[in-house]
mmCIF file of C-alpha atoms in Angstrom:
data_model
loop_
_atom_site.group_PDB
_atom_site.id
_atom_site.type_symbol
_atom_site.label_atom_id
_atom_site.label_comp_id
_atom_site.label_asym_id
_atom_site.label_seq_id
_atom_site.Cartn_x
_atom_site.Cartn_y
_atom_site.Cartn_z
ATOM 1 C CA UNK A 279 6.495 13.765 -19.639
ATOM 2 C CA UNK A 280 9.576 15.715 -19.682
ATOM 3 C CA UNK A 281 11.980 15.945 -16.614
ATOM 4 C CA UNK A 282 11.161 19.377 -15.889
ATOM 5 C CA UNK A 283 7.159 17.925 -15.875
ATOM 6 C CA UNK A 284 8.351 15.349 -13.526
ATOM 7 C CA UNK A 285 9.486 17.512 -11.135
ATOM 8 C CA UNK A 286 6.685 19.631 -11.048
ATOM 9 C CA UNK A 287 4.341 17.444 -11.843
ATOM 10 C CA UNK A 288 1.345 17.551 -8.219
ATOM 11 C CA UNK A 289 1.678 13.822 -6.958
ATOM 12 C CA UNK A 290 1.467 12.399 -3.537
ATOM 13 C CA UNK A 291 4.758 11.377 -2.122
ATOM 14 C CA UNK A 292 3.752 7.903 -1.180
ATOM 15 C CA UNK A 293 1.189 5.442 0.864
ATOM 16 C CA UNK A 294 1.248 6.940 4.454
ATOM 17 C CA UNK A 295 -0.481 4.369 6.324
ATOM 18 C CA UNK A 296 -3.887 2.305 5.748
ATOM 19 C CA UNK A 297 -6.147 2.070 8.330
ATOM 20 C CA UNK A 298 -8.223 -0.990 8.996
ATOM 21 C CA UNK A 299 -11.527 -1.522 10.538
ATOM 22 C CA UNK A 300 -10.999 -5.483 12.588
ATOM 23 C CA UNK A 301 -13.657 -7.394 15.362
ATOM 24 C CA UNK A 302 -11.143 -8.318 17.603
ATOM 25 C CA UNK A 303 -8.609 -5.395 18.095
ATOM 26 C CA UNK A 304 -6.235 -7.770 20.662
ATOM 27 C CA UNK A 305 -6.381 -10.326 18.154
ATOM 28 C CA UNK A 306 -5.454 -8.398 15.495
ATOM 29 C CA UNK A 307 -2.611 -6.134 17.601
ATOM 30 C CA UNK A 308 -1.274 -9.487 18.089
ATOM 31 C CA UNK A 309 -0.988 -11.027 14.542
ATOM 32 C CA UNK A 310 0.485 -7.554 13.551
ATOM 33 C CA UNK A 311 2.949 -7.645 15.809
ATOM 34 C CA UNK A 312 4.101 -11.613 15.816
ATOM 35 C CA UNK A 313 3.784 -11.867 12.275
ATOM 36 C CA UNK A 314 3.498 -8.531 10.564
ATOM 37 C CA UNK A 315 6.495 -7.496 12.236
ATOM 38 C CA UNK A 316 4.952 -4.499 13.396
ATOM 39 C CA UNK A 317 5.638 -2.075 17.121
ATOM 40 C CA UNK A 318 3.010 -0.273 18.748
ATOM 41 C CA UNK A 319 3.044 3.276 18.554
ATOM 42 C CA UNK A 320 0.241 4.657 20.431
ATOM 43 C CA UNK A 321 -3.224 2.559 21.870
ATOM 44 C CA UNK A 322 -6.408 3.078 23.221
ATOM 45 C CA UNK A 323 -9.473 1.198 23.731
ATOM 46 C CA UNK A 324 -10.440 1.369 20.077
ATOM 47 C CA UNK A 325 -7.547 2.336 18.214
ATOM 48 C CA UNK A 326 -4.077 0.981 17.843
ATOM 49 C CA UNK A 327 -0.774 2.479 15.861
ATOM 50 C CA UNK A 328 1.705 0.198 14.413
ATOM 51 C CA UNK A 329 4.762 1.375 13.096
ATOM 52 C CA UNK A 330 8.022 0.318 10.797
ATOM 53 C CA UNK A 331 11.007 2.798 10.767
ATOM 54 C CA UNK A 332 10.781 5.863 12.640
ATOM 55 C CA UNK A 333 7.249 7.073 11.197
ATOM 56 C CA UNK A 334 4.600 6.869 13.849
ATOM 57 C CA UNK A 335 2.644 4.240 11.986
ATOM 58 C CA UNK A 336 2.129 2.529 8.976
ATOM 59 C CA UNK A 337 -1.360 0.631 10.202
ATOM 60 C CA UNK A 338 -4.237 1.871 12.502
ATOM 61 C CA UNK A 339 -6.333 -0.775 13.679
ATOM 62 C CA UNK A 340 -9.890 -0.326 14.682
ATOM 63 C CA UNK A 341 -12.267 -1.472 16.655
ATOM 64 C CA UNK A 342 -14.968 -2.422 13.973
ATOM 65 C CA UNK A 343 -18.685 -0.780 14.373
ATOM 66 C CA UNK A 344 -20.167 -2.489 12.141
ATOM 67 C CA UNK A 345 -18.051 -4.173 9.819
ATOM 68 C CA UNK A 346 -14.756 -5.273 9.293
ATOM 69 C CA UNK A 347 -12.617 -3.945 6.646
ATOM 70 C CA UNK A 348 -10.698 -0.987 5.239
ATOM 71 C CA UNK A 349 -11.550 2.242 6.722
ATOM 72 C CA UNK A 350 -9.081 4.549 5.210
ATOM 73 C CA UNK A 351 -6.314 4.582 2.654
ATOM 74 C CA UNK A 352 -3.684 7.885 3.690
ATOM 75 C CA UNK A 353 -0.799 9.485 1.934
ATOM 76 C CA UNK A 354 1.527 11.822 3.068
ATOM 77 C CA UNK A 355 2.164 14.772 0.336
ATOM 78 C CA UNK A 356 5.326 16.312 -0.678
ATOM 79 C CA UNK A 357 4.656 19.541 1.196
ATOM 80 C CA UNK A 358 1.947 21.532 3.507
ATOM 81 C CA UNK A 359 1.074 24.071 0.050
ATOM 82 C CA UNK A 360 0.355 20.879 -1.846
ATOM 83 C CA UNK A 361 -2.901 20.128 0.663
ATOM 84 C CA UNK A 362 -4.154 23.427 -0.481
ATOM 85 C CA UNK A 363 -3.792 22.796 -4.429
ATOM 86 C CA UNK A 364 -5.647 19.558 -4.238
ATOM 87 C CA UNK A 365 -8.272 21.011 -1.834
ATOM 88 C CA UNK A 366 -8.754 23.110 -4.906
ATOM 89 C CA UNK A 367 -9.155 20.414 -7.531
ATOM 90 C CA UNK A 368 -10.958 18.285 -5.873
ATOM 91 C CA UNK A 369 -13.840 20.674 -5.199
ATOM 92 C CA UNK A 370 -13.208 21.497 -8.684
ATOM 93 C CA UNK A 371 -14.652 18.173 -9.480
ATOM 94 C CA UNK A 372 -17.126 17.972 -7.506
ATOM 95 C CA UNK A 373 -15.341 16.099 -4.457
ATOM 96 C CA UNK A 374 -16.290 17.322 -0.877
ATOM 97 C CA UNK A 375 -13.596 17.918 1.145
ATOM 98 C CA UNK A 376 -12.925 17.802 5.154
ATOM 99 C CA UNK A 377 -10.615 19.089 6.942
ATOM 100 C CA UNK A 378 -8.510 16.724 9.519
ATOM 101 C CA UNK A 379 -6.032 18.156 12.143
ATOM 102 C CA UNK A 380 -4.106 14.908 12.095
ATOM 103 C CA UNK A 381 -3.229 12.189 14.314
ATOM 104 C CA UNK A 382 0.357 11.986 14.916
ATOM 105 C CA UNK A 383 0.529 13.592 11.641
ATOM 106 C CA UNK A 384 0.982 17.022 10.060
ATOM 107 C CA UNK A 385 -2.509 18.850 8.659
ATOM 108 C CA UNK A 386 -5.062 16.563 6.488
ATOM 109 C CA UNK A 387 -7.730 16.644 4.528
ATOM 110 C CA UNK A 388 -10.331 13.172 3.544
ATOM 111 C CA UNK A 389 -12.515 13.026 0.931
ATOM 112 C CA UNK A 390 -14.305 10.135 -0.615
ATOM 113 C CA UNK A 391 -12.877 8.143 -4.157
ATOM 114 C CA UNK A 392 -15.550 6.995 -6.814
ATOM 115 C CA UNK A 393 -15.378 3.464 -5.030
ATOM 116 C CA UNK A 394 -17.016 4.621 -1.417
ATOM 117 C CA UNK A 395 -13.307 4.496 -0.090
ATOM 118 C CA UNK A 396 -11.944 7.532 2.437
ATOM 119 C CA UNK A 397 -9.139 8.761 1.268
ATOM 120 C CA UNK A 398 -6.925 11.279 2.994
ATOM 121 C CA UNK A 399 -3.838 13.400 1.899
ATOM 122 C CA UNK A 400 -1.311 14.814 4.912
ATOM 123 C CA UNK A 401 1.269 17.037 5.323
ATOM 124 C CA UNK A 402 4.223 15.032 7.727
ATOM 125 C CA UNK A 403 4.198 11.719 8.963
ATOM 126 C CA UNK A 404 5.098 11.988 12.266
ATOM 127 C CA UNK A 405 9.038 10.965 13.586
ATOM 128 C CA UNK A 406 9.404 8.709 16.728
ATOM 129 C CA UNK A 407 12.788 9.072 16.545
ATOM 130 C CA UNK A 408 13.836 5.420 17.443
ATOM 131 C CA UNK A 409 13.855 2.872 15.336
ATOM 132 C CA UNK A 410 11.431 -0.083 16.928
ATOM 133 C CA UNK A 411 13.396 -1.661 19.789
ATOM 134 C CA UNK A 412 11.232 -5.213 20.174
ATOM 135 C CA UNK A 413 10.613 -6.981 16.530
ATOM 136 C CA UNK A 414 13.144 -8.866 15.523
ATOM 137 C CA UNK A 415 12.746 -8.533 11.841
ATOM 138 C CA UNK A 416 12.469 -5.051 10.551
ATOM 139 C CA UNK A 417 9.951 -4.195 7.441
ATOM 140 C CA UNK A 418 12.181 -0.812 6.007
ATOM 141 C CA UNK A 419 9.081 0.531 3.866
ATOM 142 C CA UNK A 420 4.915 0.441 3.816
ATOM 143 C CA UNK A 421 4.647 -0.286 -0.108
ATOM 144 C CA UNK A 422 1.337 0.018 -1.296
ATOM 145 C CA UNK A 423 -1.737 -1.368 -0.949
ATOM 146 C CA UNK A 424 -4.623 -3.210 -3.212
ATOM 147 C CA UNK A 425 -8.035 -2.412 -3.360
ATOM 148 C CA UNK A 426 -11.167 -3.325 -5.268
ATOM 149 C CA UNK A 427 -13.201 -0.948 -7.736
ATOM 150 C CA UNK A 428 -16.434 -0.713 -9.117
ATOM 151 C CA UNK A 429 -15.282 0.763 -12.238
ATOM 152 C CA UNK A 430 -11.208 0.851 -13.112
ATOM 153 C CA UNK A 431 -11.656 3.399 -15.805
ATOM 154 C CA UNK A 432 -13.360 6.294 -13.455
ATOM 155 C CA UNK A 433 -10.818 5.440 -10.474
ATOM 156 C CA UNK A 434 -8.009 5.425 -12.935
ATOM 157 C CA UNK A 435 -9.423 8.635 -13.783
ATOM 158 C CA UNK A 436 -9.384 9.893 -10.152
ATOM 159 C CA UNK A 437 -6.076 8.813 -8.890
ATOM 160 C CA UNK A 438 -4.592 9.540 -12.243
ATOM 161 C CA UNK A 439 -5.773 13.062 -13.258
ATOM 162 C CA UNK A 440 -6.979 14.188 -10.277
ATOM 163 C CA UNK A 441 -4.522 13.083 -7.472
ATOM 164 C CA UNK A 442 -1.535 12.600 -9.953
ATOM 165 C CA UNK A 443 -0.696 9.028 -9.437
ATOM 166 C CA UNK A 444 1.045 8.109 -12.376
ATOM 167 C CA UNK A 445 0.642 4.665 -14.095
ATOM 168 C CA UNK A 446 3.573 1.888 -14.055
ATOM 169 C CA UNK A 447 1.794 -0.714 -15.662
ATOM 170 C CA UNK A 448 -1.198 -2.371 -15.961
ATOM 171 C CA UNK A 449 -3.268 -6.019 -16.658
ATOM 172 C CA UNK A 450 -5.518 -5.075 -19.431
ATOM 173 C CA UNK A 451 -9.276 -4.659 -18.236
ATOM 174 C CA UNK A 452 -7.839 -5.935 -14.820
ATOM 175 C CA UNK A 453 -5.418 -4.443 -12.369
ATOM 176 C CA UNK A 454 -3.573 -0.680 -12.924
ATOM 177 C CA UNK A 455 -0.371 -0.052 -10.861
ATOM 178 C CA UNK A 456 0.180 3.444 -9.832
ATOM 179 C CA UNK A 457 3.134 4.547 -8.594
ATOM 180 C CA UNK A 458 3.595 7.600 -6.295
ATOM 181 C CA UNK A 459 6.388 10.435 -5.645
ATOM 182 C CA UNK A 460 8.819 7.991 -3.900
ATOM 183 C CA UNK A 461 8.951 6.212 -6.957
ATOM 184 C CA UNK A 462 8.568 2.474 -5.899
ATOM 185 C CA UNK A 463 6.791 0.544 -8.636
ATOM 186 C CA UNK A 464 3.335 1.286 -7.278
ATOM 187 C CA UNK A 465 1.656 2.103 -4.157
ATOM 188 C CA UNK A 466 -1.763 1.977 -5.165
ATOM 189 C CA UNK A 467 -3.333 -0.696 -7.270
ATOM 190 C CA UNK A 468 -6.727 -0.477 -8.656
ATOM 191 C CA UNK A 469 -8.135 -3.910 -9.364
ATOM 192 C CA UNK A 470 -11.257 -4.607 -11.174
ATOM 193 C CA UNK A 471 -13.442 -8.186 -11.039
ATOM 194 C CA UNK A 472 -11.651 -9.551 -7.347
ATOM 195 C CA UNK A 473 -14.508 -8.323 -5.440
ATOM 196 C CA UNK A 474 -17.006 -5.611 -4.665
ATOM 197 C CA UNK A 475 -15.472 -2.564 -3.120
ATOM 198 C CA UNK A 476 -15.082 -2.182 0.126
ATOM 199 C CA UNK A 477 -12.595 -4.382 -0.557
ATOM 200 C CA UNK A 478 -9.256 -4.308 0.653
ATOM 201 C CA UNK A 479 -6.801 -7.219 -1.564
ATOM 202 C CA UNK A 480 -3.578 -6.810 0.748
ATOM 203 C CA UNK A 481 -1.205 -4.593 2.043
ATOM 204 C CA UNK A 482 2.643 -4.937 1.115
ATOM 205 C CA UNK A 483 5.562 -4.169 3.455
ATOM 206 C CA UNK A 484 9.148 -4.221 2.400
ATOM 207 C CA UNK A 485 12.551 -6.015 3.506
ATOM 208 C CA UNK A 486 15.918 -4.590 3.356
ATOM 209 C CA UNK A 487 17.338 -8.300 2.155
ATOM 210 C CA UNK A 488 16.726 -11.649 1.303
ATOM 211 C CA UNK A 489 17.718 -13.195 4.487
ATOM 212 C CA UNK A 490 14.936 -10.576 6.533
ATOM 213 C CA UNK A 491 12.018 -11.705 4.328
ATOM 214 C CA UNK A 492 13.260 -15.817 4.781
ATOM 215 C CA UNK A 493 13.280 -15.188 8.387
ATOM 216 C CA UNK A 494 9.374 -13.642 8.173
ATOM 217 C CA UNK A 495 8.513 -16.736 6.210
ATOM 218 C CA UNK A 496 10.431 -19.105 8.814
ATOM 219 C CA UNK A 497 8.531 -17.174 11.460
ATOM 220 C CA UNK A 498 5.262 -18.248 9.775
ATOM 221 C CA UNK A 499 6.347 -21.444 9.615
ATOM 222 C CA UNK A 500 7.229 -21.846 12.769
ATOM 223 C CA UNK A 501 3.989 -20.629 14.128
ATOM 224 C CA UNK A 502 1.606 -23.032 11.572
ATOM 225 C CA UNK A 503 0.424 -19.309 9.916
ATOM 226 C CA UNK A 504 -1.134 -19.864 6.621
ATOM 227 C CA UNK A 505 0.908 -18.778 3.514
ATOM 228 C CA UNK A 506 -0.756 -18.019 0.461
ATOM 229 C CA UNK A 507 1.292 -17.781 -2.822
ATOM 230 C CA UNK A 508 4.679 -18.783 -1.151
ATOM 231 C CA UNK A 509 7.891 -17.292 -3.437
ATOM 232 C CA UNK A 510 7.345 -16.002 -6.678
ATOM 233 C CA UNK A 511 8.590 -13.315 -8.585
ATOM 234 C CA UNK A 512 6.127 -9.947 -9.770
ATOM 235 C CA UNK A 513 6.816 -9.448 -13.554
ATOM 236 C CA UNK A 514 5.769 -5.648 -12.974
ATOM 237 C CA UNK A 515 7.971 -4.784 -10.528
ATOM 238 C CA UNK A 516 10.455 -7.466 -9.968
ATOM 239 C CA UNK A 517 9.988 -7.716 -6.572
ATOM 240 C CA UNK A 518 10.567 -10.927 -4.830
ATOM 241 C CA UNK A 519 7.986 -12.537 -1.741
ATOM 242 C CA UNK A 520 5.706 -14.731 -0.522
ATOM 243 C CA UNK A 521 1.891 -13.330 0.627
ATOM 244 C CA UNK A 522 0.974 -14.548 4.389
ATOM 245 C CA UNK A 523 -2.786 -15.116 5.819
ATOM 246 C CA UNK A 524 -3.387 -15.026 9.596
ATOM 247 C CA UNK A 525 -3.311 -11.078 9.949
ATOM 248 C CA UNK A 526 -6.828 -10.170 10.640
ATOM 249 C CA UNK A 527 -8.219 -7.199 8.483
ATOM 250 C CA UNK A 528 -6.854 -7.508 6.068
ATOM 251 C CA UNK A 529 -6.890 -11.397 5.640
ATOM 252 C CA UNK A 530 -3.207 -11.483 3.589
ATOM 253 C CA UNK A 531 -0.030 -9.192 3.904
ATOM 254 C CA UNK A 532 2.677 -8.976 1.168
ATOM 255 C CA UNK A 533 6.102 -9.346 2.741
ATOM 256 C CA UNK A 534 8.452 -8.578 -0.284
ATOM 257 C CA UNK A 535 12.112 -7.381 -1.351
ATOM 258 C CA UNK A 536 13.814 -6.135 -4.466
ATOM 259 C CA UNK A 537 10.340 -4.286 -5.387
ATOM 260 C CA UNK A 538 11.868 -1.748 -8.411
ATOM 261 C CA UNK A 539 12.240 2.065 -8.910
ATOM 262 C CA UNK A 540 10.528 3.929 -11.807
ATOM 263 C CA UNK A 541 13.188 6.919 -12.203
ATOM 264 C CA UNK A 542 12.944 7.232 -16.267
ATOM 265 C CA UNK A 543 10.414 10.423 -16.054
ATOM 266 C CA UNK A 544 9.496 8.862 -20.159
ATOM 267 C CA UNK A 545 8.643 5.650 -18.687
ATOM 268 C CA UNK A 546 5.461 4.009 -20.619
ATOM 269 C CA UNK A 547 3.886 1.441 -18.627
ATOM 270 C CA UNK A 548 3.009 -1.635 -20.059
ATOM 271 C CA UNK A 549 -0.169 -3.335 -20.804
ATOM 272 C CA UNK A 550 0.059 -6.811 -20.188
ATOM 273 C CA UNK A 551 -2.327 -9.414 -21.531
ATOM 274 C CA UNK A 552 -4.077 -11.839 -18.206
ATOM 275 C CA UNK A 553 -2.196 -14.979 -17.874
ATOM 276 C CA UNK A 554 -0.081 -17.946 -16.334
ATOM 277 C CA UNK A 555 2.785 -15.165 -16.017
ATOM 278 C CA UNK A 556 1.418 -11.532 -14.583
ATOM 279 C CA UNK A 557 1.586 -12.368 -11.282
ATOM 280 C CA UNK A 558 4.716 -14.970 -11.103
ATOM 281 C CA UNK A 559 7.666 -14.949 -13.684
ATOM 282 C CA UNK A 560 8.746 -18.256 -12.042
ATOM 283 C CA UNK A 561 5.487 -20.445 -12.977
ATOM 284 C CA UNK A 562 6.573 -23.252 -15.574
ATOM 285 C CA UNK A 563 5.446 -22.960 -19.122
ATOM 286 C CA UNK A 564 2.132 -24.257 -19.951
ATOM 287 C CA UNK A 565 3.374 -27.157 -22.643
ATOM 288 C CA UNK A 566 6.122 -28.184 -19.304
ATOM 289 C CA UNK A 567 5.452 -31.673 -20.014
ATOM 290 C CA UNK A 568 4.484 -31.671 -23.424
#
């Protein structure tokens, strides 16, 4: 792809928020908040908005029907004319469209991916124009988030050609990273063989500096909150974190820094072979003690 391609090329701008169906909604408010490092936005009885930054919210929490789980994967588009263009192509394909007036966002539309999930594309996340005034630590950026697929070629196919995600990387016959407009490493990633979809792997949020994501850690430390995978290092892209449990629907959060850019519009991802390194650079050879 050429830079001129690049630039015109029709891709979402990055993850807007992920919405997540819980059982206990004060439970889960809670967790977010202590340990996700999350403010509330806006609440009701069955919904509540958490937000990082000035954007209304990176995670809605629901009350659960039926359920718990992920209810809805969102991003936010480069500009209102783009919702029209992929209205287009997806009913090109066959995809049924809705329209959505938003909450706390500009104009939407949903639609279903080949995996069952709801998927929905807005215009403008919407600006509280404070930063949040009671965490302590502040996340700077919702990175992406992980799901489950039933088949990684046909939702490669569907975030790829369709929606314009563009590939990073990828674990052969396992996990594809796609990266968005924003480009940050990836902000989707399609994984095949960790469970049936629904399933929702983990959510990432990002730290400004080291010292911000040791004072998370310390925080679930200090509270006996289970951490799962504490400090490695991502060989895709570079970033640097630890992955904490406690944080109802989903069950683990990434809380990361350092996660790379992809500005080289020639970029060719890589395909790396499953093994003791694609997920931690830092793991010791396999022949250590040979």
């Amino acid at each position: 792809m050429t830079e001129v391609q690049a630039r015109e090329h029709l891709i979402p701008w990055r993850m807007g928020y992920v919405a997540i169906d819980v059982d206990d909604l004060d439970e889960a408010t809670a967790a977010w908040t202590t340990l996700g490092m999350l403010e509330v936005a806006e609440s009701s009885d069955d919904a509540v908005y958490l937000r990082g930054g000035t954007d209304h919210h990176w995670i809605v929490l629901h009350k659960a029907e039926h359920k718990a789980g992920l209810r809805r994967l969102a991003f936010e588009v480069r500009m209102r004319e783009d919702l029209d263009t992929y209205r287009t192509r997806l009913e090109s394909e066959g995809v049924a469209v809705t329209e959505h007036s938003g909450e706390w966002t500009g104009d939407a539309i949903r639609f279903t991916d080949p995996s069952g999930y709801e998927v929905e594309l807005f215009d403008a996340m919407g600006n509280v124009g404070i930063t949040p005034t009671k965490p302590w630590i502040k996340p700077s950026d919702l990175l992406h988030a992980v799901v489950g697929v039933a088949d990684l070629d046909k939702s490669f196919d569907f975030y790829g050609r369709v929606l314009g995600l563009l590939e990073s990387d990828r674990v052969t016959d396992r996990t594809i990273f796609l990266r968005a407009g924003n480009q940050f490493h990836h902000a989707l990633v399609l994984g095949a063989g960790r469970a049936e979809p629904p399933f929702l792997d983990h959510v990432a949020l990002h730290f400004d500096d080291i010292d911000d994501l040791m004072r998370v850690r310390q925080n679930f430390i200090e509270r006996d909150a289970h951490i799962d995978r504490d400090l490695l290092r991502h060989p895709t892209s570079g970033s640097m974190g630890f992955y904490g449990k406690g944080l109802p629907g989903p069950a683990t959060v990434e809380f990361c820094i350092d996660h790379g850019k992809i500005t080289d519009p020639m970029h060719r991802p890589r395909s790396m072979a499953p093994g003791r390194w694609t997920s931690n650079v830092w793991r010791p050879p396999v022949d250590l003690d040979a």
